CSV table of C-alpha atoms in Angstrom, one decimal:
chain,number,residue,atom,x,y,z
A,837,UNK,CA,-17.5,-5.5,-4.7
A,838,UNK,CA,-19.5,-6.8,-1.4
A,839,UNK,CA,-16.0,-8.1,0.4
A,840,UNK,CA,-13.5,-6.2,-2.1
A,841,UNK,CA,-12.0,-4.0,0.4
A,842,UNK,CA,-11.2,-6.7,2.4
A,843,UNK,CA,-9.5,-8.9,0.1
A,844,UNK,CA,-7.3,-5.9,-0.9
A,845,UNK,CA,-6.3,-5.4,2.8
A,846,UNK,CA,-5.7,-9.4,3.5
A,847,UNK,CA,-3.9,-9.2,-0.4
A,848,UNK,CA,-1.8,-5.9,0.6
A,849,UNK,CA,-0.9,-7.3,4.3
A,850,UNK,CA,0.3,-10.8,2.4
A,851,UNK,CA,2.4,-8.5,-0.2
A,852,UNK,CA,3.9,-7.3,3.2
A,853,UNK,CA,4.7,-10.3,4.5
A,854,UNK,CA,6.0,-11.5,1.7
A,855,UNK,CA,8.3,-8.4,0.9
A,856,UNK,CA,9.7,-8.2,4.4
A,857,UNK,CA,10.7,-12.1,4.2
A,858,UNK,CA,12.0,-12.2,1.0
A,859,UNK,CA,14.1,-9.1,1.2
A,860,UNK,CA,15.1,-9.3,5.0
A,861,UNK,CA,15.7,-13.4,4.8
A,862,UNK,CA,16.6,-13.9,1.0
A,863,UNK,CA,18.1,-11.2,-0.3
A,864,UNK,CA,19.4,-9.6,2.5
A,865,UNK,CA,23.1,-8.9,1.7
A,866,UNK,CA,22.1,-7.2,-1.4
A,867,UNK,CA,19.4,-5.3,0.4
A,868,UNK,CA,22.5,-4.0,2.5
A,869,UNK,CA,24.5,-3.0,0.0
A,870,UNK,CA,21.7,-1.2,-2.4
A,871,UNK,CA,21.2,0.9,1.3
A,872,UNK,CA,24.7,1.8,1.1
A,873,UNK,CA,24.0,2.6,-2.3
A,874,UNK,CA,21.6,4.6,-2.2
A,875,UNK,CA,22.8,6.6,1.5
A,876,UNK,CA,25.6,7.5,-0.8
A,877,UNK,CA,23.2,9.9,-3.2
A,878,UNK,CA,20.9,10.7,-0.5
A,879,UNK,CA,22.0,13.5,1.9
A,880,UNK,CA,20.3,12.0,4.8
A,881,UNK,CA,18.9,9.1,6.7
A,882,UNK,CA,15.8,10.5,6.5
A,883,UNK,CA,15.9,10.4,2.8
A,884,UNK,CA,17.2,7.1,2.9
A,885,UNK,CA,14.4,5.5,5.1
A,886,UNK,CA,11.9,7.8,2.5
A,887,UNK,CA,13.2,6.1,-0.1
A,888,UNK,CA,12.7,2.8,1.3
A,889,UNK,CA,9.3,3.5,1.8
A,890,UNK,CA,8.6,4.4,-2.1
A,891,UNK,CA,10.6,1.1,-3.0
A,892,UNK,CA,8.4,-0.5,-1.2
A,893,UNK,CA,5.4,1.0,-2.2
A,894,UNK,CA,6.3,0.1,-5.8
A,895,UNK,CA,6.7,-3.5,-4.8
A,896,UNK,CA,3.0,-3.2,-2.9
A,897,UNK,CA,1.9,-1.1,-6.5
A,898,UNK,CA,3.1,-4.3,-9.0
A,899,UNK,CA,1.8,-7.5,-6.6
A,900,UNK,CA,-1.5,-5.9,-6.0
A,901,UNK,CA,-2.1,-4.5,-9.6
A,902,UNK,CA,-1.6,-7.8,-10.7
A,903,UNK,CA,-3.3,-9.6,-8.5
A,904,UNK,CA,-6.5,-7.6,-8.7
A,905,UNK,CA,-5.6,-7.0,-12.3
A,906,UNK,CA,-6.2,-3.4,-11.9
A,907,UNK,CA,-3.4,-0.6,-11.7
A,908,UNK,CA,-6.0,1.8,-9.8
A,909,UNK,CA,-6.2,-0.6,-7.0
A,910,UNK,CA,-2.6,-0.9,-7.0
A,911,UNK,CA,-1.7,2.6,-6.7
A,912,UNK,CA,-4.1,3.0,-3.9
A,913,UNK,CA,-2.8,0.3,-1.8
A,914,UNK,CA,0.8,1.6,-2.4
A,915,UNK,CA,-0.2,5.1,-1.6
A,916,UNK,CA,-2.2,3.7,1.6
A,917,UNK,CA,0.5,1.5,3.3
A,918,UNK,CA,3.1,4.1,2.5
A,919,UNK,CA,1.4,6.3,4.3
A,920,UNK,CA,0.6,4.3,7.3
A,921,UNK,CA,4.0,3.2,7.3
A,922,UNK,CA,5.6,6.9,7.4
A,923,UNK,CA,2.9,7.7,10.4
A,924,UNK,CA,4.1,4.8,12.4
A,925,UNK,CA,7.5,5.7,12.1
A,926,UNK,CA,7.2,9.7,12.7
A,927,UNK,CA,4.9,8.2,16.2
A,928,UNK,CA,7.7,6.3,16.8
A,929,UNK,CA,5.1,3.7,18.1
A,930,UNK,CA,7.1,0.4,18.6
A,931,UNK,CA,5.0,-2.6,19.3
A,932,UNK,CA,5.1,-6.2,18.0
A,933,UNK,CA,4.5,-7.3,14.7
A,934,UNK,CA,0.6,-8.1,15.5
A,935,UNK,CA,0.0,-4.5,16.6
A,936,UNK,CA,1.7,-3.6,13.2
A,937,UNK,CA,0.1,-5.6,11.1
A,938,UNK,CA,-3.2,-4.5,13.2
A,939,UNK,CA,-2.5,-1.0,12.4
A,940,UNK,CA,-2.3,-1.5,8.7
A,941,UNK,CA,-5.1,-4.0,8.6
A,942,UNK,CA,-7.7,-1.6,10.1
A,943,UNK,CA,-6.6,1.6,8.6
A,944,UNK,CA,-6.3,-0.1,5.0
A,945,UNK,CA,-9.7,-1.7,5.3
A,946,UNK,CA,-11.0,1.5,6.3
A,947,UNK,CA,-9.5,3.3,3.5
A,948,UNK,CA,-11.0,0.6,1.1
A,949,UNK,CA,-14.8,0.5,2.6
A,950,UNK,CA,-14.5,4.4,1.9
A,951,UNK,CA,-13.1,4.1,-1.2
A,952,UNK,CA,-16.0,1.8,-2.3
A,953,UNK,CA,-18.7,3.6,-0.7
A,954,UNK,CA,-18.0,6.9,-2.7
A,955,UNK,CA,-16.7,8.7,0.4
């Protein structure tokens, strides 16, 4: 478990990357249309955007549990990027993409060398 909480951060930024290009590149006429969907039972954008985020964190749950074969892991990485996620946007911080990927990096290794330390 020496390098563990880094792997899961480089795994969970990668699970990022790879869910923003497939959604906003591949699939992104669905991805419209499920947002219209969904603003339709929601009763605001706010609710919208916070259900984005879960979707999302569901994505980051599956890829990592399976990767790290371990649903616990999963959970926690969800949980973790969701939350830096909903931080960055009530901040309203708007950098680049290196600052945001950055962000997440540092405050999901730190999470993770807590996690394993006992903390």
């Amino acid at each position: 478990m020496e390098l563990m909480w880094f792997k899961i951060a480089l795994v969970l930024a990668i699970s990022d990357e790879i869910h923003s290009k497939v959604l906003w590149g591949v699939f992104f006429d669905f991805y419209v249309l499920l947002a219209g969907l969904i603003r339709k039972t929601v009763a605001s954008n706010i609710q919208l955007w916070l259900v984005h985020e879960g979707m999302e964190a569901v994505f980051h749950f599956f890829v990592l549990s399976i990767v790290f074969l371990s649903w616990e892991i999963g959970l926690l990485a969800a949980l973790i990027h969701m939350v830096v996620d909903i931080y960055h946007e009530i901040a309203g911080t708007e950098h680049g993409w290196l600052y945001h990927r950055a962000l997440h990096f540092t405050v999901e290794s730190i999470f993770f060398i807590m996690v394993f330390a006992g903390l």
